[in-house]
XYZ file of N, CA and C in Angstrom:
612
model
N 90.836 37.426 19.665
C 90.989 37.214 18.576
C 91.222 35.549 18.349
N 91.003 34.198 17.608
C 91.690 33.107 17.531
C 92.230 33.061 15.984
N 93.539 32.657 15.787
C 93.906 32.473 14.751
C 94.049 30.567 14.645
N 93.221 30.656 13.329
C 92.732 29.158 13.243
C 94.109 28.996 12.528
N 95.014 27.177 12.814
C 95.740 27.089 11.536
C 94.889 26.644 10.072
N 96.044 26.733 9.128
C 95.777 26.616 7.540
C 94.632 25.277 7.731
N 95.080 24.301 8.311
C 94.277 23.183 8.712
C 92.781 23.104 8.370
N 92.219 24.234 8.809
C 90.931 24.789 8.863
C 90.037 26.263 8.584
N 90.920 25.617 7.516
C 90.767 26.527 6.832
C 89.100 26.140 5.685
N 88.708 25.518 5.400
C 87.641 24.936 4.787
C 86.321 24.796 6.022
N 86.569 25.582 5.935
C 84.993 25.437 8.120
C 83.712 25.574 6.791
N 83.460 26.735 5.978
C 82.460 26.291 5.398
C 82.528 24.720 5.011
N 82.823 24.198 3.995
C 82.455 22.638 3.936
C 81.889 21.835 5.060
N 83.246 21.625 6.286
C 82.705 21.395 7.294
C 81.336 21.255 7.948
N 80.798 22.756 7.317
C 79.348 22.406 8.371
C 78.296 21.467 8.035
N 78.370 21.790 9.795
C 76.799 20.838 9.871
C 75.495 21.895 10.360
N 74.758 21.287 9.084
C 73.699 21.951 9.535
C 71.853 21.564 10.036
N 71.885 23.031 10.818
C 70.777 21.740 11.507
C 69.771 23.206 11.497
N 68.676 22.208 11.722
C 67.772 23.452 12.089
C 67.863 24.482 13.625
N 69.409 24.437 14.663
C 68.701 25.446 15.526
C 70.474 26.679 15.159
N 70.552 25.983 13.704
C 72.273 26.540 13.597
C 72.023 27.280 12.155
N 72.217 28.845 11.877
C 72.363 29.535 10.293
C 73.733 30.253 10.219
N 73.831 29.559 8.432
C 75.269 30.008 8.166
C 74.977 31.053 7.001
N 75.881 33.079 7.697
C 76.098 33.494 7.097
C 77.251 33.906 5.991
N 77.156 34.469 4.545
C 77.987 34.920 4.342
C 78.337 36.622 4.510
N 78.726 36.692 4.970
C 79.147 38.166 4.355
C 79.726 39.292 3.373
N 79.774 39.440 2.620
C 80.703 39.380 0.965
C 80.191 41.483 1.055
N 80.859 41.872 -0.015
C 80.815 42.810 -0.883
C 81.832 43.605 -1.387
N 82.272 45.020 -2.158
C 82.936 45.521 -2.743
C 83.682 45.117 -2.984
N 83.053 44.210 -4.220
C 83.691 43.478 -4.918
C 84.489 44.171 -6.957
N 83.541 44.680 -7.281
C 84.280 46.032 -8.527
C 84.472 45.298 -9.499
N 83.594 44.297 -10.463
C 83.646 43.530 -11.567
C 82.519 44.178 -12.071
N 83.582 44.388 -13.719
C 85.255 43.717 -13.996
C 85.652 45.726 -13.962
N 85.305 46.856 -13.155
C 85.871 47.571 -13.885
C 87.785 48.091 -13.147
N 87.317 47.417 -11.705
C 88.354 46.635 -10.230
C 89.378 46.051 -9.872
N 88.265 44.503 -10.695
C 88.742 43.852 -10.374
C 88.110 42.830 -11.462
N 89.159 41.011 -12.105
C 88.519 40.015 -12.959
C 87.785 39.331 -11.839
N 86.903 38.853 -11.008
C 86.354 38.781 -9.929
C 86.704 38.183 -8.643
N 85.760 36.658 -7.647
C 86.643 36.744 -6.477
C 87.429 36.060 -6.681
N 88.381 35.472 -6.287
C 90.175 34.794 -5.991
C 89.457 32.958 -5.958
N 90.102 32.745 -6.791
C 89.536 30.942 -6.887
C 89.805 30.281 -5.670
N 90.485 30.534 -4.661
C 90.929 30.628 -2.991
C 89.639 30.406 -2.540
N 88.916 31.856 -2.949
C 87.847 31.901 -1.681
C 86.870 30.928 -2.770
N 86.606 30.545 -3.635
C 85.196 30.354 -4.164
C 85.413 28.453 -4.253
N 86.580 28.479 -3.766
C 86.506 27.227 -3.601
C 86.316 26.708 -2.331
N 85.796 27.775 -0.895
C 85.599 27.699 -0.190
C 83.980 27.548 -0.004
N 83.118 28.897 -0.857
C 82.471 28.735 -0.886
C 80.965 28.220 -1.261
N 80.234 27.438 -0.537
C 79.721 25.884 -0.951
C 78.502 25.684 -0.572
N 77.719 25.911 -2.010
C 76.087 25.983 -2.543
C 75.526 24.456 -1.325
N 74.311 25.156 -0.569
C 73.586 24.017 0.410
C 74.507 24.184 1.342
N 74.833 24.715 1.246
C 76.226 24.582 3.132
C 75.621 26.297 3.772
N 75.625 26.895 2.605
C 75.789 28.444 2.867
C 73.684 28.533 2.656
N 73.346 29.498 3.766
C 71.535 30.049 3.184
C 71.644 30.819 3.357
N 72.685 32.381 3.762
C 72.148 33.437 3.395
C 73.754 33.634 2.871
N 73.213 35.338 2.462
C 73.732 36.463 1.926
C 73.852 37.780 1.947
N 74.537 38.018 3.138
C 74.636 39.691 2.965
C 75.362 40.718 2.685
N 75.455 40.857 1.316
C 75.881 41.942 0.449
C 76.060 43.434 0.365
N 77.457 44.318 0.931
C 77.346 45.427 1.152
C 77.265 46.100 -0.370
N 76.908 46.030 -0.869
C 77.438 46.627 -2.596
C 78.251 46.699 -2.960
N 78.226 47.331 -4.692
C 79.093 47.686 -5.559
C 79.433 46.630 -5.779
N 78.636 45.090 -5.828
C 78.766 44.340 -6.875
C 78.971 45.057 -8.545
N 78.538 45.532 -8.645
C 78.802 46.521 -9.742
C 78.368 46.238 -11.359
N 78.761 44.290 -11.243
C 78.111 43.635 -12.252
C 77.203 42.729 -12.177
N 76.567 42.134 -12.915
C 75.138 41.268 -13.448
C 75.515 39.290 -12.960
N 76.972 40.303 -13.219
C 77.174 37.987 -13.035
C 77.924 37.721 -12.425
N 78.519 38.904 -10.799
C 78.156 38.098 -9.119
C 77.053 37.750 -8.914
N 76.257 38.347 -9.212
C 74.590 38.911 -8.319
C 73.971 37.454 -8.650
N 74.381 36.912 -10.094
C 73.815 35.299 -10.565
C 75.312 34.699 -9.346
N 76.115 34.763 -9.830
C 77.257 33.444 -8.712
C 76.704 33.621 -7.612
N 76.447 34.529 -6.468
C 75.714 34.713 -4.916
C 74.440 33.254 -5.503
N 73.512 33.688 -6.081
C 72.074 33.219 -6.343
C 71.957 32.016 -6.615
N 73.358 31.082 -7.358
C 74.051 29.495 -7.274
C 73.954 29.439 -5.866
N 74.552 30.538 -5.341
C 75.484 29.543 -3.678
C 74.254 29.183 -2.852
N 72.784 29.758 -3.076
C 71.423 30.471 -1.822
C 70.258 31.093 -2.353
N 69.769 30.359 -1.888
C 68.982 31.812 -2.695
C 68.620 32.935 -1.791
N 68.844 32.868 -0.978
C 68.453 34.205 0.044
C 69.773 35.283 0.147
N 69.428 36.486 -0.555
C 70.797 36.856 -0.912
C 70.167 38.618 -0.201
N 70.505 38.808 -0.023
C 70.329 40.532 0.689
C 71.638 41.406 0.185
N 71.114 42.734 -0.791
C 72.048 43.127 -1.658
C 71.793 44.447 -1.117
N 72.776 45.451 -1.080
C 72.088 47.098 -0.649
C 73.324 47.711 -1.691
N 72.500 48.294 -2.328
C 72.852 49.369 -3.203
C 74.483 50.096 -3.262
N 75.441 50.214 -3.503
C 76.654 50.932 -3.595
C 77.147 51.912 -4.117
N 77.555 52.870 -4.477
C 77.454 53.969 -4.965
C 77.783 54.082 -5.880
N 78.457 52.262 -6.555
C 78.171 52.898 -8.212
C 77.891 51.617 -9.043
N 77.060 51.272 -7.913
C 76.459 49.732 -7.965
C 74.810 51.041 -9.619
N 75.038 50.378 -10.402
C 73.801 50.909 -11.168
C 72.276 50.048 -11.625
N 72.267 48.915 -11.034
C 71.340 48.490 -10.263
C 70.673 49.254 -8.651
N 68.870 49.673 -9.932
C 68.597 51.218 -9.277
C 67.463 50.225 -7.989
N 67.239 48.916 -8.067
C 66.241 48.985 -7.665
C 67.338 48.026 -5.519
N 68.304 48.500 -5.535
C 68.823 47.408 -3.974
C 68.460 48.358 -3.768
N 68.055 47.817 -2.293
C 67.910 50.060 -1.623
C 69.349 50.299 -0.366
N 69.041 51.295 -0.310
C 70.407 51.638 0.223
C 70.573 51.170 1.571
N 69.403 51.419 2.882
C 70.232 50.050 4.115
C 68.440 48.945 4.053
N 68.237 48.153 4.749
C 67.908 46.476 4.796
C 68.199 46.161 6.288
N 67.318 45.387 6.684
C 66.922 44.294 7.213
C 66.255 43.029 7.806
N 67.383 42.647 8.145
C 67.231 40.572 7.627
C 66.905 40.288 8.758
N 65.313 39.452 9.835
C 65.887 38.490 10.550
C 66.182 37.280 10.696
N 67.351 37.059 11.262
C 68.056 35.901 10.983
C 67.778 35.109 12.499
N 66.996 33.883 12.600
C 67.601 33.019 13.770
C 66.575 33.926 14.992
N 67.665 34.548 15.628
C 66.898 36.027 17.781
C 67.824 37.029 16.593
N 68.909 37.685 15.862
C 68.856 38.952 15.928
C 68.219 39.432 14.399
N 68.639 40.357 14.239
C 68.130 41.649 13.460
C 69.886 41.900 12.900
N 70.280 41.718 11.425
C 70.637 42.003 10.947
C 70.449 43.496 9.538
N 71.390 44.840 9.990
C 71.250 45.757 8.988
C 71.611 46.210 8.176
N 72.151 46.347 7.666
C 72.989 46.118 6.243
C 72.746 47.475 5.589
N 74.074 48.545 5.198
C 74.264 49.618 4.951
C 75.259 49.420 3.908
N 75.737 50.253 2.489
C 76.662 49.852 1.631
C 77.523 50.403 2.202
N 76.999 51.999 3.362
C 78.689 52.190 3.955
C 78.669 54.312 2.880
N 79.184 54.363 2.365
C 79.191 55.671 1.824
C 78.309 56.458 1.970
N 77.210 55.796 3.185
C 76.748 57.557 4.365
C 77.099 57.559 4.715
N 78.580 56.902 5.635
C 78.847 57.481 6.390
C 79.726 58.238 6.563
N 79.524 59.406 7.677
C 80.184 60.490 6.952
C 80.716 60.520 8.949
N 82.895 60.388 8.589
C 83.520 60.415 8.295
C 83.411 58.370 7.883
N 83.447 57.957 6.187
C 83.923 56.750 5.917
C 84.245 55.888 7.704
N 83.177 54.853 7.827
C 83.960 53.906 8.377
C 83.749 54.460 9.792
N 83.627 55.112 10.333
C 83.318 55.818 11.529
C 82.602 55.465 13.018
N 83.533 55.119 13.789
C 82.936 53.896 14.582
C 81.330 54.981 15.397
N 81.722 55.626 15.312
C 80.432 56.623 16.234
C 79.422 56.594 14.911
N 79.912 57.212 13.840
C 78.696 57.163 12.617
C 78.328 56.089 12.703
N 78.734 54.471 13.024
C 78.180 53.129 12.500
C 77.315 52.867 13.464
N 78.077 53.668 15.463
C 76.952 52.947 16.001
C 75.724 54.273 15.824
N 75.998 54.818 15.454
C 74.085 55.812 15.488
C 73.363 55.252 14.104
N 73.620 55.001 13.273
C 73.505 54.240 12.495
C 73.042 52.897 13.105
N 73.574 52.405 13.693
C 72.995 51.039 13.979
C 71.763 50.996 15.170
N 71.174 52.726 16.051
C 70.506 52.264 17.067
C 69.283 52.831 16.157
N 69.478 53.678 15.001
C 68.536 53.921 13.945
C 67.294 52.974 13.622
N 68.811 52.282 13.608
C 67.837 50.635 12.518
C 67.402 49.876 13.792
N 68.175 50.312 14.701
C 67.619 48.591 15.728
C 67.645 47.582 15.544
N 69.280 47.543 15.087
C 69.200 46.399 14.870
C 70.886 45.724 16.170
N 70.822 44.262 16.060
C 71.575 43.708 17.244
C 73.428 43.753 15.652
N 73.125 43.284 14.973
C 74.089 43.765 13.877
C 74.509 43.948 13.310
N 74.951 45.442 12.507
C 74.977 46.088 11.877
C 76.203 45.690 10.406
N 75.802 45.305 9.475
C 77.319 44.827 8.309
C 77.222 46.508 7.190
N 78.475 46.259 7.062
C 78.808 48.033 6.206
C 80.441 47.437 5.497
N 80.102 48.637 4.540
C 82.092 48.093 3.582
C 81.745 50.100 3.463
N 82.780 49.582 1.750
C 83.031 51.565 1.475
C 84.074 51.475 1.175
N 84.301 51.029 3.256
C 85.783 51.548 2.489
C 87.208 50.246 2.033
N 86.864 49.017 2.195
C 87.609 47.521 1.553
C 88.413 47.432 2.730
N 88.053 47.598 3.364
C 89.062 47.052 4.705
C 88.083 46.487 5.809
N 89.112 45.331 5.411
C 87.722 44.574 7.418
C 87.808 45.078 8.541
N 86.812 45.139 9.403
C 86.528 45.102 10.454
C 85.823 44.706 11.538
N 86.249 43.722 12.816
C 85.068 43.600 13.127
C 85.005 43.917 14.543
N 84.359 44.802 15.288
C 84.353 44.860 16.850
C 83.298 44.478 17.595
N 82.768 45.049 18.199
C 82.024 45.277 20.002
C 81.549 46.573 20.702
N 80.949 46.551 20.218
C 80.758 48.160 21.243
C 78.744 48.308 21.422
N 78.994 48.344 22.982
C 78.256 48.155 23.924
C 76.771 47.181 22.960
N 77.683 45.913 23.567
C 76.650 45.011 23.633
C 76.212 44.429 22.078
N 76.882 44.956 21.040
C 76.407 44.647 19.965
C 77.800 44.611 19.379
N 77.491 43.759 17.468
C 78.320 43.689 16.453
C 78.932 44.446 15.707
N 79.108 45.196 15.050
C 79.621 46.151 14.109
C 81.223 45.316 12.973
N 80.324 44.213 11.269
C 80.912 43.593 11.335
C 80.542 44.570 9.658
N 82.568 44.574 9.205
C 82.916 45.741 8.013
C 84.276 44.839 7.265
N 82.908 43.856 6.184
C 83.697 42.305 5.573
C 84.563 42.734 4.263
N 85.302 44.437 4.293
C 86.315 44.393 2.913
C 85.806 44.377 1.935
N 86.690 44.344 1.068
C 86.293 43.747 -0.072
C 86.574 42.340 -0.968
N 86.016 41.686 -1.147
C 86.461 40.292 -1.627
C 87.431 40.095 -2.669
N 87.455 41.036 -2.882
C 88.386 40.700 -4.503
C 89.931 41.179 -4.022
N 89.852 42.579 -3.573
C 90.890 43.546 -2.792
C 91.254 44.271 -4.127
N 89.888 44.878 -4.466
C 90.150 46.661 -5.425
C 90.140 46.736 -5.066
N 90.934 47.861 -5.241
C 91.427 49.605 -4.851
C 90.179 50.078 -4.746
N 90.331 50.964 -3.236
C 89.390 52.228 -2.529
C 90.270 53.392 -2.717
N 89.558 54.243 -2.464
C 89.349 55.599 -2.441
C 90.468 56.060 -1.629
N 90.738 54.502 -0.884
C 92.005 54.473 0.129
C 92.884 54.395 -0.013
N 92.646 53.147 -0.183
C 94.230 52.448 -0.655
C 93.675 52.270 -1.714
N 95.307 51.655 -2.221
C 95.702 50.368 -3.400
C 95.375 49.360 -3.076
N 96.485 49.238 -2.179
C 96.241 47.388 -1.249
C 96.148 46.889 -0.318
N 94.690 45.919 -0.768
C 93.489 46.115 -0.232
C 93.825 44.924 -0.279
N 93.422 43.745 1.418
C 94.275 42.187 1.114
C 92.187 41.791 0.644
N 92.297 41.234 0.111
C 90.798 40.063 -0.400
C 90.296 39.995 0.965
N 89.272 39.923 1.008
C 88.463 39.430 2.616
C 87.214 38.726 2.274
N 86.335 38.159 3.464
C 85.215 37.701 2.960
C 84.321 37.606 5.109
N 83.040 37.089 5.896
C 83.789 37.029 6.802
C 81.880 35.590 7.037
N 81.988 35.160 7.770
C 81.554 33.740 7.735
C 79.845 34.039 9.295
N 79.506 33.885 9.070
C 78.892 34.157 9.706
C 78.063 32.424 11.219
N 78.370 32.471 11.835
C 78.068 31.014 12.317
C 76.286 31.123 13.405
N 75.746 31.395 13.302
C 74.208 32.193 14.215
C 73.701 30.731 14.840
N 73.876 30.464 16.890
C 73.252 29.461 17.114
C 72.571 30.123 18.906
N 71.490 30.448 19.045
C 70.640 30.896 19.617
C 70.768 31.875 19.709
N 71.392 32.700 20.994
C 72.083 33.978 20.934
C 73.457 34.121 20.635
N 74.078 33.092 20.093
C 75.778 33.548 20.181
C 75.316 33.743 18.160
N 77.030 34.444 18.080
C 77.290 34.034 16.796
C 78.376 33.412 16.367
N 79.479 33.079 15.856
C 80.313 32.250 15.933
C 80.783 33.194 14.871
N 82.389 34.322 14.210
C 82.122 34.991 12.883
C 84.134 34.823 12.985
N 83.822 33.828 11.427
C 84.565 33.840 11.187
C 86.222 34.947 10.120
N 86.981 35.400 10.259
C 86.666 36.784 9.140
C 88.215 35.770 8.363
N 87.913 35.637 7.023
C 88.986 34.784 6.531
C 89.524 36.415 4.985
N 90.947 36.103 4.901
C 91.886 36.242 4.616
C 92.897 36.872 3.005
N 92.781 36.757 1.829
C 93.979 36.306 1.264
C 95.594 37.342 1.521
N 95.893 36.238 1.929
C 97.584 36.718 1.949
C 98.590 36.240 1.079
N 99.120 37.050 0.897
C 100.031 35.986 -0.112
C 100.118 34.902 -0.615
N 98.427 34.573 -1.065
C 97.542 33.733 -2.381
C 97.607 32.970 -1.125
N 97.394 32.598 0.450
C 96.649 31.873 1.468
C 95.694 31.936 2.061
N 95.162 31.641 2.821
C 93.484 32.111 2.435
C 94.224 31.844 4.399
N 94.134 33.236 5.221
C 94.520 32.668 6.905
C 92.830 33.209 7.067
N 91.483 32.647 8.524
C 91.244 33.156 9.274
C 91.454 32.512 11.150
N 89.984 34.081 11.047
C 90.371 33.907 12.109
C 89.276 34.284 12.842
N 88.970 34.290 14.393
C 87.554 33.589 15.208
C 87.144 34.521 15.642
N 86.121 34.686 15.890
C 85.622 36.220 16.524
C 84.938 34.678 17.374
N 83.779 35.692 19.369
C 82.835 34.972 19.516
C 82.101 35.937 20.224
N 80.689 35.926 19.491
C 80.540 37.099 20.189
C 78.702 36.090 20.606
N 78.416 37.663 21.294
C 77.483 36.444 22.826
C 76.709 38.317 22.318
N 75.012 37.853 22.071
C 74.054 38.044 22.128
C 73.624 38.814 24.449
N 73.628 40.106 23.884
C 72.705 40.873 24.719
C 71.929 40.582 25.694
N 71.255 40.236 26.716
C 69.720 39.987 26.828
C 69.157 41.159 27.804
């Protein structure tokens, strides 16, 4: 994992869009207005419309306001239903193909125990996807297992969970090029945005 300098936090604003690259935001567990007031302004200024092509959301938006905000950023928004979402039109799981990758999306409250890597791997095999994106724990985690990529973007607002009251706001940007995904991890720590980078290559 590579730590990026503070001079590099506005990666999204500097993205160069071409037909060979796809930019994806993985985000979720917002819990507005019951557990948070909204996405932090430090994150909002980084989320640039027309630069982001896809949003994959792990659910628990709770309010329509956040859904509408995502639609301003991009028309291609995919959301699965969290355990506290009232919108029954959101599916429990979803598969989205982007470039050479198949992305699986699930809120994560269905995973027992919550966040368990073996259970996540079982769901990845069931969905037959290259990347599994899940949430619910409000704990950011990115790891590889058996050639597959697993992403939990955490809570974008730092909303408390059933596990912890001390949650660091976070989200994930994925830059997809051919068979490679560059994962940028964004965290808001003490009022400053910190970024880490992970590279993942699809196994043939």
